[in-house]
PDB file of C-alpha atoms in Angstrom:
ATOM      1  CA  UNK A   1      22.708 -17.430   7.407  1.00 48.00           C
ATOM      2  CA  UNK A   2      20.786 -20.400   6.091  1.00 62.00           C
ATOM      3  CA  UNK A   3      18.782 -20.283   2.908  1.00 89.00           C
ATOM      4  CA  UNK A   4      15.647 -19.739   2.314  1.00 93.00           C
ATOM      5  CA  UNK A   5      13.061 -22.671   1.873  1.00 92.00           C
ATOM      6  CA  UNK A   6       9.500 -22.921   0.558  1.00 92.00           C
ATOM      7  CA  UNK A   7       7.010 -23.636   2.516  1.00 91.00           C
ATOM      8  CA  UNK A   8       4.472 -27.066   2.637  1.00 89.00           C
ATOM      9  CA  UNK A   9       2.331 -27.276   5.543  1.00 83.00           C
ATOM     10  CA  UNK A  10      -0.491 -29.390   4.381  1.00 76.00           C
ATOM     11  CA  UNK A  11      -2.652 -29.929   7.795  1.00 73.00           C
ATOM     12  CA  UNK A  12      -5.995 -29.155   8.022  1.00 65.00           C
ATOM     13  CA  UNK A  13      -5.426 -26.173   9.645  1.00 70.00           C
ATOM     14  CA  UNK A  14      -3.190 -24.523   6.941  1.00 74.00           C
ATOM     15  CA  UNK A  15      -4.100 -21.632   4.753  1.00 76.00           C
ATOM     16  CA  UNK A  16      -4.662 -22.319   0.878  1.00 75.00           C
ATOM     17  CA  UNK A  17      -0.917 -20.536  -0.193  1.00 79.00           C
ATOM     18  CA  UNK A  18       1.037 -22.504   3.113  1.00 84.00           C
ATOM     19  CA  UNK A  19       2.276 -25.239   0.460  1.00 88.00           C
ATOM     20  CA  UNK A  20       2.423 -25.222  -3.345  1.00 92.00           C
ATOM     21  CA  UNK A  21      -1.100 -24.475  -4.459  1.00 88.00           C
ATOM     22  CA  UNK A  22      -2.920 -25.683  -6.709  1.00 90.00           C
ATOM     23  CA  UNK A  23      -2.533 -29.567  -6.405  1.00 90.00           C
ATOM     24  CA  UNK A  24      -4.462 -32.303  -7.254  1.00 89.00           C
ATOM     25  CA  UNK A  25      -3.370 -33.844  -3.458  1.00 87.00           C
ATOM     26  CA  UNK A  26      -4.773 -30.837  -2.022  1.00 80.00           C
ATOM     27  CA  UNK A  27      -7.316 -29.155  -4.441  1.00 76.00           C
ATOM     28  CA  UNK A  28     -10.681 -29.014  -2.366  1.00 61.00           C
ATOM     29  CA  UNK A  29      -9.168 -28.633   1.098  1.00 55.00           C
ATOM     30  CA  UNK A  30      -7.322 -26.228  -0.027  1.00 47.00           C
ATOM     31  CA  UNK A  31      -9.975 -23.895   0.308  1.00 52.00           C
ATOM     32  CA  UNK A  32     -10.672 -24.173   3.392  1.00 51.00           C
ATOM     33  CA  UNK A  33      -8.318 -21.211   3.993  1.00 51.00           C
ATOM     34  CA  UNK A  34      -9.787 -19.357   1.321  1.00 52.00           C
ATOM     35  CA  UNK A  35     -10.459 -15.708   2.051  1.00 49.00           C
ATOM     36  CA  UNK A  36     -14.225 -15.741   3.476  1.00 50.00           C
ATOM     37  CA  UNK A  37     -15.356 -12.685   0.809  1.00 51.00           C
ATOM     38  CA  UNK A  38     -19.229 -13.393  -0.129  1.00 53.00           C
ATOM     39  CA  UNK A  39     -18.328 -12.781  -3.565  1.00 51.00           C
ATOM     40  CA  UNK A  40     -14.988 -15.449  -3.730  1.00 53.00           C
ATOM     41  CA  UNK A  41     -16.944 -17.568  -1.275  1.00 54.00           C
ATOM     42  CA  UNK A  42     -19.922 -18.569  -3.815  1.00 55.00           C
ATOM     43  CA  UNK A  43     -17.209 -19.597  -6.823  1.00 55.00           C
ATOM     44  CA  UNK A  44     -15.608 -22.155  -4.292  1.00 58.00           C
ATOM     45  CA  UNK A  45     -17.751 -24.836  -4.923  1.00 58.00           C
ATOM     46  CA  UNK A  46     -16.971 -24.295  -8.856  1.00 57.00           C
ATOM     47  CA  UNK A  47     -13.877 -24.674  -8.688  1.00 57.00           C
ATOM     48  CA  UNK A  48     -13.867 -28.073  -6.144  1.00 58.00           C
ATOM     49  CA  UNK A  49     -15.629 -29.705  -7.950  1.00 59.00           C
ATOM     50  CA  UNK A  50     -14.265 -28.694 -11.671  1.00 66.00           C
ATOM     51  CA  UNK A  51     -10.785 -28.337 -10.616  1.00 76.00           C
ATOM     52  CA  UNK A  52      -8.221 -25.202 -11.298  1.00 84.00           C
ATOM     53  CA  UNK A  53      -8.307 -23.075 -14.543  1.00 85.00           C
ATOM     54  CA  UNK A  54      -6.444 -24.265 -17.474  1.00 89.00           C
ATOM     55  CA  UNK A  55      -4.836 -20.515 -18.010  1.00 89.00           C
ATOM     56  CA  UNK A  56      -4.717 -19.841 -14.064  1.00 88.00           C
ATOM     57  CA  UNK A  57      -1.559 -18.861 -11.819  1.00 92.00           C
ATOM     58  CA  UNK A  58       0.108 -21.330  -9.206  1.00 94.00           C
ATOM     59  CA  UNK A  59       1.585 -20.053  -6.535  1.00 93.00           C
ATOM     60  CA  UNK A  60       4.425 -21.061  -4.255  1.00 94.00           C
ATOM     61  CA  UNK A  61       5.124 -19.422  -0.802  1.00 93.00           C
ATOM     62  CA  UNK A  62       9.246 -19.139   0.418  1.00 94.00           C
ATOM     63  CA  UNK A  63      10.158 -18.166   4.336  1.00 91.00           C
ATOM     64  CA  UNK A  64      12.040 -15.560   2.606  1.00 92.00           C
ATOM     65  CA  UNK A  65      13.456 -14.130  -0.118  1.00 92.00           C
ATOM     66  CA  UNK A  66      13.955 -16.692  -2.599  1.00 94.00           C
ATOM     67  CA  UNK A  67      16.357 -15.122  -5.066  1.00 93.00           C
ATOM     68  CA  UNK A  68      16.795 -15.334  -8.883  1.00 94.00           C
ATOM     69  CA  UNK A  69      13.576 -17.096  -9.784  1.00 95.00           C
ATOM     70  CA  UNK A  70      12.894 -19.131 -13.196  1.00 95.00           C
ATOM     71  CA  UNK A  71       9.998 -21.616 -13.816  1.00 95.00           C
ATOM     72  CA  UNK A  72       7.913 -23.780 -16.298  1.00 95.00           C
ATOM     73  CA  UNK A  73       4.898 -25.535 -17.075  1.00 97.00           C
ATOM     74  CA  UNK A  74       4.898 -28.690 -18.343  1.00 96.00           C
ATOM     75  CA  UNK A  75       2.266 -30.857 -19.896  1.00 96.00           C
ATOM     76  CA  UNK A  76       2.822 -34.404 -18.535  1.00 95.00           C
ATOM     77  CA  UNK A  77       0.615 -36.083 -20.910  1.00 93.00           C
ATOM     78  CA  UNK A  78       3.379 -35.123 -23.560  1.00 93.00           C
ATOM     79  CA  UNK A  79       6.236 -33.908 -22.294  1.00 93.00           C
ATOM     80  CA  UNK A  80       6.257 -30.518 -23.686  1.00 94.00           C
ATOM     81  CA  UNK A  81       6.683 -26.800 -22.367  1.00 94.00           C
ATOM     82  CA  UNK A  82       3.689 -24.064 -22.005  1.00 95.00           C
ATOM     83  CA  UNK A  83       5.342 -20.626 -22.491  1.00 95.00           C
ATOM     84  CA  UNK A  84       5.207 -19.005 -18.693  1.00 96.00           C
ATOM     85  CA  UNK A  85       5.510 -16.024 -16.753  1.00 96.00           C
ATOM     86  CA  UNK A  86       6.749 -15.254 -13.205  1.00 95.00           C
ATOM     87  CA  UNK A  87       5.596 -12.785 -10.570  1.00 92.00           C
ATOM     88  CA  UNK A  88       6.963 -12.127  -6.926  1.00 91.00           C
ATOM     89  CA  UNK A  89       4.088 -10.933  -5.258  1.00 86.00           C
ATOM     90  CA  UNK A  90       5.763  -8.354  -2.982  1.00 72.00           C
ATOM     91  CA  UNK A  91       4.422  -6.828  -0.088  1.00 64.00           C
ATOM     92  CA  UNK A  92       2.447  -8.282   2.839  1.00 62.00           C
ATOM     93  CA  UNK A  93      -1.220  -8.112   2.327  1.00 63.00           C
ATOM     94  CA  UNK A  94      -4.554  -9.744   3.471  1.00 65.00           C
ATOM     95  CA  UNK A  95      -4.882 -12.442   0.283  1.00 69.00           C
ATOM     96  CA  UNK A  96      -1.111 -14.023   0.685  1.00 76.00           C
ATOM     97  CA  UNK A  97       2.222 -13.268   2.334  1.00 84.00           C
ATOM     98  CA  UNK A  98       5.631 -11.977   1.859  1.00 88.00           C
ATOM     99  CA  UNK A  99       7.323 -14.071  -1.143  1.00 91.00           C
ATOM    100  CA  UNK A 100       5.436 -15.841  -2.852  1.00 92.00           C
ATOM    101  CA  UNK A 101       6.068 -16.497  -6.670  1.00 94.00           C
ATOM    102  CA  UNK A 102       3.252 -16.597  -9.199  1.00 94.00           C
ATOM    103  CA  UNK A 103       3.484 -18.974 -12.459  1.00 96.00           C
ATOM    104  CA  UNK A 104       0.762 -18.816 -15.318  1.00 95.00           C
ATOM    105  CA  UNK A 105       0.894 -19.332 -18.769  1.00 95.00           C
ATOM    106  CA  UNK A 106       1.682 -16.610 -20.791  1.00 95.00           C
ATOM    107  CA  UNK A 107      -1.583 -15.058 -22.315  1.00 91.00           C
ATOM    108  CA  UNK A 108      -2.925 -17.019 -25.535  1.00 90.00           C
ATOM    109  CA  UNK A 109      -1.630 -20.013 -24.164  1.00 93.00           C
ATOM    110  CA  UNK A 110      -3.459 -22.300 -22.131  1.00 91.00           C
ATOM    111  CA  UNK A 111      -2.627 -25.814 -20.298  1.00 94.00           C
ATOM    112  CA  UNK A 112      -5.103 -29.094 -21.777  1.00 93.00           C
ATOM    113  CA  UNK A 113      -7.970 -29.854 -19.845  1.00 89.00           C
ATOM    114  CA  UNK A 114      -8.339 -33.055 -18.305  1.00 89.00           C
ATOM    115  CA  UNK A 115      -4.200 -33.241 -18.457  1.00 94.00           C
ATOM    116  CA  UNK A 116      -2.171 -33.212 -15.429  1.00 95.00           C
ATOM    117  CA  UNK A 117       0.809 -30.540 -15.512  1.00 96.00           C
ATOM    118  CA  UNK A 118       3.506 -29.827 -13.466  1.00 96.00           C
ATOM    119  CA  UNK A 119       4.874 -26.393 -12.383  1.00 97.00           C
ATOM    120  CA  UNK A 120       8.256 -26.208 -11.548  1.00 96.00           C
ATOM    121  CA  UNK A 121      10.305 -23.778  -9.687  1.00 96.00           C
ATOM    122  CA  UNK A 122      14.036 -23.024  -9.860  1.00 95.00           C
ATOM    123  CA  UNK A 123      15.374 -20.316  -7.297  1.00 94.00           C
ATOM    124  CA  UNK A 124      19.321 -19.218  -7.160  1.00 93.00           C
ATOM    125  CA  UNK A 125      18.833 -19.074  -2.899  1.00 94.00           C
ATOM    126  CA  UNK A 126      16.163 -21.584  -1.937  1.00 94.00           C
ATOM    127  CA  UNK A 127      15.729 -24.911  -1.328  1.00 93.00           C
ATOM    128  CA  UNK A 128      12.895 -27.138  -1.091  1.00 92.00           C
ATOM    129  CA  UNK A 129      11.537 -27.768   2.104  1.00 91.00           C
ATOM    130  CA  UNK A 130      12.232 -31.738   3.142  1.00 89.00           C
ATOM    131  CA  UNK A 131       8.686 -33.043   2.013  1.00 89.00           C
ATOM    132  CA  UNK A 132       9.149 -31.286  -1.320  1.00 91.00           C
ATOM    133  CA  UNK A 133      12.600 -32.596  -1.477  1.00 90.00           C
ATOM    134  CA  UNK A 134      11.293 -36.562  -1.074  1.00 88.00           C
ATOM    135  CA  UNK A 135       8.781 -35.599  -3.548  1.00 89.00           C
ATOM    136  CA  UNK A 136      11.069 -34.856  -6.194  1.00 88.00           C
ATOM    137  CA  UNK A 137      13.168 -37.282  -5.228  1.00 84.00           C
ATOM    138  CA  UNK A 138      10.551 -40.594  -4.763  1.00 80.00           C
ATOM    139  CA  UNK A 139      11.696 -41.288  -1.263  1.00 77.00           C
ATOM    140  CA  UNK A 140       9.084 -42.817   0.715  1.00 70.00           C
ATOM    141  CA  UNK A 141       8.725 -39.791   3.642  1.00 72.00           C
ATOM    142  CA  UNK A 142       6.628 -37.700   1.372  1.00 76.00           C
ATOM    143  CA  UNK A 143       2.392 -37.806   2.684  1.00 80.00           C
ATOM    144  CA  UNK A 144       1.228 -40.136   0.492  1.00 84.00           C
ATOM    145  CA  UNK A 145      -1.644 -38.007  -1.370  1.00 84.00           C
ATOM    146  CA  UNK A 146       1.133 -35.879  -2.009  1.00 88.00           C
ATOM    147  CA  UNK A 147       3.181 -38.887  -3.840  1.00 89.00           C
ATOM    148  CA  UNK A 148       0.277 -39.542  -5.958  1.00 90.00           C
ATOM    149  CA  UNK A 149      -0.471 -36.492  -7.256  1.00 91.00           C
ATOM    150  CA  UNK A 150       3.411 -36.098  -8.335  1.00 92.00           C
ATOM    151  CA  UNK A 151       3.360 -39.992 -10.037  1.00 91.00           C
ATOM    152  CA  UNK A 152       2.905 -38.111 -13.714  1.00 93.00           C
ATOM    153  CA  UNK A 153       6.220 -36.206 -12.721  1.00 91.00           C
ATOM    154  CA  UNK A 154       8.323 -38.662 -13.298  1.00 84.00           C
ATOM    155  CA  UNK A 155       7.273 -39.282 -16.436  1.00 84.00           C
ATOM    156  CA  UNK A 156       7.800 -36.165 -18.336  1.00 84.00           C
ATOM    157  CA  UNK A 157      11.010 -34.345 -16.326  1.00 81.00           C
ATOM    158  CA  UNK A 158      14.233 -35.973 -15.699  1.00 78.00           C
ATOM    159  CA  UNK A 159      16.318 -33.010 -14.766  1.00 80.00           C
ATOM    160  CA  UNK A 160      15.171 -31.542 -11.235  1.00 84.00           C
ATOM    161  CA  UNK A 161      18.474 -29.909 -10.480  1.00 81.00           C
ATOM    162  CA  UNK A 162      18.120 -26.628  -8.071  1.00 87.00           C
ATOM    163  CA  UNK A 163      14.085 -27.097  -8.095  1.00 94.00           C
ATOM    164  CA  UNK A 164      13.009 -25.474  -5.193  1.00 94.00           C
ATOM    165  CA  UNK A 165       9.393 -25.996  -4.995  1.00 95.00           C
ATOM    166  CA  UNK A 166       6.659 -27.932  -7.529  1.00 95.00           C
ATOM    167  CA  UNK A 167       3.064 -28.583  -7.614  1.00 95.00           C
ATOM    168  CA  UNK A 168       1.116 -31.232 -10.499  1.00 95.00           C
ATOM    169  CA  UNK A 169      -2.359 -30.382 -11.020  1.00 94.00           C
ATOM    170  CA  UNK A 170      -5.310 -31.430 -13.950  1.00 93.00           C
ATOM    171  CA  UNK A 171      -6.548 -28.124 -15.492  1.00 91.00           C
ATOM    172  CA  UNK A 172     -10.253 -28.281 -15.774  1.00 84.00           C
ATOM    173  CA  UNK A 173     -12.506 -25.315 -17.260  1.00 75.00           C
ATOM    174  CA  UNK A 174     -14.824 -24.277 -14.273  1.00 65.00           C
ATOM    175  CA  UNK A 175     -16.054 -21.465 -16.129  1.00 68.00           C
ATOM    176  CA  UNK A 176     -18.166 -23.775 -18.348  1.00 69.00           C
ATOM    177  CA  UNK A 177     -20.219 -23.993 -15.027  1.00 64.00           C
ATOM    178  CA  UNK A 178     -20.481 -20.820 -15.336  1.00 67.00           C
ATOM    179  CA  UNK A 179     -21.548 -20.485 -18.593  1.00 72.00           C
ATOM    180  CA  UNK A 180     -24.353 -22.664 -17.618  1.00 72.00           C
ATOM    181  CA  UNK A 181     -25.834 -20.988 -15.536  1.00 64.00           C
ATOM    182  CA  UNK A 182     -25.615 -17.348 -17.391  1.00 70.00           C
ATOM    183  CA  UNK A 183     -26.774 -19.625 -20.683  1.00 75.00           C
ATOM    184  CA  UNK A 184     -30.006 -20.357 -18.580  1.00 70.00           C
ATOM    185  CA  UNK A 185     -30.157 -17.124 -16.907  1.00 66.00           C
ATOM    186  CA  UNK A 186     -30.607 -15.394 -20.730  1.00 69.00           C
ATOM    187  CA  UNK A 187     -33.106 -17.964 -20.620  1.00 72.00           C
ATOM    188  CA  UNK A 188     -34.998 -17.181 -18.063  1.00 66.00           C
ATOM    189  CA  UNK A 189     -34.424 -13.436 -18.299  1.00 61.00           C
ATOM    190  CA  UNK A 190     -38.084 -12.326 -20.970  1.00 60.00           C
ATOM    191  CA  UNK A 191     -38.286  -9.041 -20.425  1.00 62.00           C
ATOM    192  CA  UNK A 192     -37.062  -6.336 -17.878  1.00 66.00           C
ATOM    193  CA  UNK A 193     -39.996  -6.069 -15.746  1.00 79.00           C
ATOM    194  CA  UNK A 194     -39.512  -2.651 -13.242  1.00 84.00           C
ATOM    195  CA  UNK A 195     -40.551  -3.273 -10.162  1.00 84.00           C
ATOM    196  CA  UNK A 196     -42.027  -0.325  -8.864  1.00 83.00           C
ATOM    197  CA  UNK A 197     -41.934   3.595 -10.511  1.00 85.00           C
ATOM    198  CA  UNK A 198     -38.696   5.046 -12.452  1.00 85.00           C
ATOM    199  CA  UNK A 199     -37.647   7.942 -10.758  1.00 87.00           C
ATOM    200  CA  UNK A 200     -35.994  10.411 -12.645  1.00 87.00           C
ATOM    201  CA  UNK A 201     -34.014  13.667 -11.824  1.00 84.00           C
ATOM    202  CA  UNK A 202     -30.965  16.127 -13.111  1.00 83.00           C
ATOM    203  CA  UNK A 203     -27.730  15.354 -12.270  1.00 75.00           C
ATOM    204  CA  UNK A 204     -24.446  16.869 -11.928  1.00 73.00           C
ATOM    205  CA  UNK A 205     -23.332  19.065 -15.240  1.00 76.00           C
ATOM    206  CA  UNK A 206     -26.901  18.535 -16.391  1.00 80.00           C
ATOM    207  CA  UNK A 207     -27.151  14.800 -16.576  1.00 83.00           C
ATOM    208  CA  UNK A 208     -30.332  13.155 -16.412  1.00 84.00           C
ATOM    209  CA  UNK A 209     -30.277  10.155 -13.919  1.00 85.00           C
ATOM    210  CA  UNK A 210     -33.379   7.495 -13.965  1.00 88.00           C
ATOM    211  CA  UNK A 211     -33.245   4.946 -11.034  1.00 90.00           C
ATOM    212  CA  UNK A 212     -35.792   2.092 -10.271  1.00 91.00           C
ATOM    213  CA  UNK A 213     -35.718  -1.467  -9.356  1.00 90.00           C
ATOM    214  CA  UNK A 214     -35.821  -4.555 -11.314  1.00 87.00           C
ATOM    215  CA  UNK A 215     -37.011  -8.426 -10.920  1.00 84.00           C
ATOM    216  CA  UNK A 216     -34.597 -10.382 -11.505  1.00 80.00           C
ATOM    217  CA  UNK A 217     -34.723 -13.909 -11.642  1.00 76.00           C
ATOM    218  CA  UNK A 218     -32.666 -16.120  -8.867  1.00 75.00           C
ATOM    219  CA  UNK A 219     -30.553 -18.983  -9.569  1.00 71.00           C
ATOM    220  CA  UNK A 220     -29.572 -20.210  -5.852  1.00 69.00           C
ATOM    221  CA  UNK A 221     -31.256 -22.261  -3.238  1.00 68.00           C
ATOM    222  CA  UNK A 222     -31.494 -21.176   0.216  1.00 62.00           C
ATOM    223  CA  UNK A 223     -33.103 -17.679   1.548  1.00 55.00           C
ATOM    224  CA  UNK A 224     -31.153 -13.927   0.281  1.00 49.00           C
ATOM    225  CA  UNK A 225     -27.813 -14.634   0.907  1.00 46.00           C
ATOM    226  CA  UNK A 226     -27.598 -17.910   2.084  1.00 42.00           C
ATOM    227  CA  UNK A 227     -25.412 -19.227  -0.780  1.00 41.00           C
ATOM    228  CA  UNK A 228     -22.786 -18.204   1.234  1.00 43.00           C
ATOM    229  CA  UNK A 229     -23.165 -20.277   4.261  1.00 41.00           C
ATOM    230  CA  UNK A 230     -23.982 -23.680   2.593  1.00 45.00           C
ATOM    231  CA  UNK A 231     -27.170 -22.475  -0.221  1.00 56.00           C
ATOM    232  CA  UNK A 232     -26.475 -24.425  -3.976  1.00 63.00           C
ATOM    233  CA  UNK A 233     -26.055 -22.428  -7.525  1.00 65.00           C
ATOM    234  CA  UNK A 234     -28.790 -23.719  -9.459  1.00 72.00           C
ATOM    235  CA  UNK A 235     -29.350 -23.617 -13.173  1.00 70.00           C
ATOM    236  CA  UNK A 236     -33.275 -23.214 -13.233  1.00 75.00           C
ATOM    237  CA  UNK A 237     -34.687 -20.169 -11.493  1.00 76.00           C
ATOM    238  CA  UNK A 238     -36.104 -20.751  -7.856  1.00 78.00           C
ATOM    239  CA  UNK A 239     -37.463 -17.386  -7.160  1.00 77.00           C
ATOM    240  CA  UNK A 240     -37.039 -13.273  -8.395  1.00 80.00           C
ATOM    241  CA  UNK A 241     -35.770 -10.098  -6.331  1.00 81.00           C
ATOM    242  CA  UNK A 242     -35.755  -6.703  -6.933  1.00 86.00           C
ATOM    243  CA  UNK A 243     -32.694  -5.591  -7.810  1.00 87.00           C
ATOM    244  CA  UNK A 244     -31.806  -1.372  -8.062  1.00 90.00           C
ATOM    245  CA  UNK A 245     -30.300   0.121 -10.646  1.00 89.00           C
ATOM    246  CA  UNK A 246     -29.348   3.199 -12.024  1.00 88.00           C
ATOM    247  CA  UNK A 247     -29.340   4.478 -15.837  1.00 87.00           C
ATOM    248  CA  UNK A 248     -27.398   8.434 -16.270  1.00 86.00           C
ATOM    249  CA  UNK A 249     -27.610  10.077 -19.594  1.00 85.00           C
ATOM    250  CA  UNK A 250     -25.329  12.590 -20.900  1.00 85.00           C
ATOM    251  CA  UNK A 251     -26.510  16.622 -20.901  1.00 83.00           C
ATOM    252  CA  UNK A 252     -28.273  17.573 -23.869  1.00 80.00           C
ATOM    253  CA  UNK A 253     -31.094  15.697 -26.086  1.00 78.00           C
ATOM    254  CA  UNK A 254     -31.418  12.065 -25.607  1.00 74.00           C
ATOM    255  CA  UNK A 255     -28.041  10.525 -26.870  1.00 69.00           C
ATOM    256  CA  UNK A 256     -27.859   9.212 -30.200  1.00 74.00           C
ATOM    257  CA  UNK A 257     -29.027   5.222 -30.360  1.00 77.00           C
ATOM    258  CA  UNK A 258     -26.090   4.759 -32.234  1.00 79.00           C
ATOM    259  CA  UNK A 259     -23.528   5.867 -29.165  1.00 79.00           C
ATOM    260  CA  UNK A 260     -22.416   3.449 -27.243  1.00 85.00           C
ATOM    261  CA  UNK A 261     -24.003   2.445 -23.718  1.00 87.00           C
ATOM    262  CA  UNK A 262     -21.357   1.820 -20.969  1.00 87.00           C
ATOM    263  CA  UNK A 263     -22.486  -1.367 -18.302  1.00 86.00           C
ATOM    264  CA  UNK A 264     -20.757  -0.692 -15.096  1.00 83.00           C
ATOM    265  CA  UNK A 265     -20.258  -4.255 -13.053  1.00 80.00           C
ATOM    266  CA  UNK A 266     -18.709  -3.290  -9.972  1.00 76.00           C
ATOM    267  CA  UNK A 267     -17.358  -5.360  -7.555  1.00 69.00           C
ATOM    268  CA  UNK A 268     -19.390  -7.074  -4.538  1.00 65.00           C
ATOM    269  CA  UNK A 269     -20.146  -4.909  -1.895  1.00 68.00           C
ATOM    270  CA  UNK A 270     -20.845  -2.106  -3.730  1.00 76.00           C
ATOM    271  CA  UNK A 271     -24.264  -0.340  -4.562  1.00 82.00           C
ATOM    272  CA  UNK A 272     -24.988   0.895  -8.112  1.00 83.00           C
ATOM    273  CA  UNK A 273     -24.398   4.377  -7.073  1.00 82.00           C
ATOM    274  CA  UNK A 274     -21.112   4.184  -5.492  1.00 81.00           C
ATOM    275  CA  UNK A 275     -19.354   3.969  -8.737  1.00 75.00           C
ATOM    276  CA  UNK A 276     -21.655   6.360 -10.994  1.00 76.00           C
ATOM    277  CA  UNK A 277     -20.305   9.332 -10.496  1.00 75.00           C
ATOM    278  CA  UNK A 278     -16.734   8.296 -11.245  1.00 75.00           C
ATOM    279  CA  UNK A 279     -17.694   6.719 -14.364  1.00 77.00           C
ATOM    280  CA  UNK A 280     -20.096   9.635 -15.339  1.00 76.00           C
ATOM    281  CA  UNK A 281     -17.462  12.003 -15.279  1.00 75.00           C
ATOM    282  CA  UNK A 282     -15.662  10.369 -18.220  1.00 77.00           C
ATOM    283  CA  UNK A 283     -18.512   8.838 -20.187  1.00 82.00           C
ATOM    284  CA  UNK A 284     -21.181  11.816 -20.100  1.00 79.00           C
ATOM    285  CA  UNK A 285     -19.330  14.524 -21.780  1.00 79.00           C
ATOM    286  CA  UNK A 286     -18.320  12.078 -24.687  1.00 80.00           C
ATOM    287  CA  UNK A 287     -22.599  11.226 -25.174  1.00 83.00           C
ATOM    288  CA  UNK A 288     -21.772   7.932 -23.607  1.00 86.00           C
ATOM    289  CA  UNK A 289     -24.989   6.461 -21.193  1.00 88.00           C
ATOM    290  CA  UNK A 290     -24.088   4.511 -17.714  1.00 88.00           C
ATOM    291  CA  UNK A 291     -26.096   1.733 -16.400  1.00 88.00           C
ATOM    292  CA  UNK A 292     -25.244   0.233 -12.986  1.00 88.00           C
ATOM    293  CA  UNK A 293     -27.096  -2.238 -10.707  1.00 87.00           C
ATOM    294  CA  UNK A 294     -26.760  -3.493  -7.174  1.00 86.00           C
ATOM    295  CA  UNK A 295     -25.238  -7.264  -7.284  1.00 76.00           C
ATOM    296  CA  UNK A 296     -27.674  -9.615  -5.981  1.00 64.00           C
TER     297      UNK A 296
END
């Protein structure tokens, strides 16, 4: 039985985890195989054009079990080791396949911006597939974006005994994007102007629930969800919405102002409600408030 390889398909056609990913030779067509989730969908353009996360996972795909697995992460600007985990991600499911190993650094640490680093893989019964193999080896078959992005390689790792699979990428901190636009949002924000009455009623176990809609200002071009299919994140506001929410307050007297109040931030697709209850259940009879909002 032969052993088990990792995989690099790098045609257009390929899905984002089909060779080691990420990598500076493949970093924005990579996502074109990204799963097509509204929510993941609007970050893409982030993260092309700021490049991966200095404290994010690479991942590595095998056509089957791969055996013992050790790796590292190594800076290539100096040479020197990032203390790393390793995951197999088991199970086939809709995000990835069957064997694929996850690397990140080890929480609290965190690769240099602007620095390319190199992920490497070591596996007791795989090898790397042929293109990975003239990679690590500097034989001329290997595409040649790939053969760039590996050039700082060479300059930090001499031993590549066993290596099964290995990706170089430049950490870059997309979520300063991201910071600039919720910066400008709590700009932006004034006050919380309802949009319409506050309807209150009793709850469950003698809650009080108040529900209304809110203006919120919007930071994307295009019309309602057209982010999505090709709209632009903007920093300065280009129109409002209503947005519902939903406040629940514990049984009894208005809560003590010194209790805490509990945001709920549920995932896309979700309405406010959909989560309340759960959440209620645990917060209300320790005096705790719930507020909850539909995600634009």
């Amino acid at each position: 039985m032969g052993r088990t390889r990792g995989l690099f398909r790098v045609d257009g056609d390929a899905p984002w985890w089909a060779a080691p990913w990420p990598c500076d030779a493949t970093w924005d067509r990579a996502f074109q195989g990204f799963w097509p989730h509204p929510v993941a969908r609007r970050f893409v353009p982030l993260a092309q054009a700021h490049g991966p996360s200095p404290s994010g996972c690479a991942y590595f795909a095998f056509d089957g079990p791969p055996g013992a697995v050790t790796a590292e992460i190594i800076d290539c600007g100096d040479g020197s080791r990032i203390p790393s985990e390793t995951r197999m991600l088991g199970g086939r499911g809709r995000y990835y396949p069957d064997h694929v190993v996850a690397v990140s650094p080890v929480p609290g640490f965190v690769m240099r911006e602007e620095v390319p680093h190199a992920v490497l893989v070591r596996a007791s019964d795989a090898d790397p597939a042929p293109e990975m193999a003239a990679l690590l080896t500097g034989s001329g078959d290997a595409p040649e974006a790939w053969r760039r992005a590996f050039t700082p390689l060479s300059s930090c790792v001499t031993d590549l005994d066993a290596v099964a699979a290995a990706t170089v990428f430049t950490p870059a901190d997309q979520l300063r994007a991201a910071l600039d636009f919720t910066t400008s949002a709590v700009a932006h924000a004034g006050g919380a102007e309802l949009a319409g009455p506050l309807l209150a009623r009793t709850g469950p176990g003698g809650t009080g629930m108040a529900e209304g809609r809110w203006r919120a200002p919007q930071f994307r071009t295009g019309r309602g969800r057209r982010l999505v299919a090709g709209g632009a994140p903007t920093t300065t506001p280009t129109a409002t919405e209503e947005v519902p929410f939903g406040l629940v307050l514990p049984p009894g007297p208005p809560p003590d102002p010194r209790r805490p109040l509990l945001l709920s931030i549920h995932g896309g697709g979700c309405r406010y409600r959909d989560r309340l209850p759960e959440i209620c259940g645990a917060a209300a009879p320790a005096g705790i408030a719930v507020a909850a909002q539909t995600l634009p």
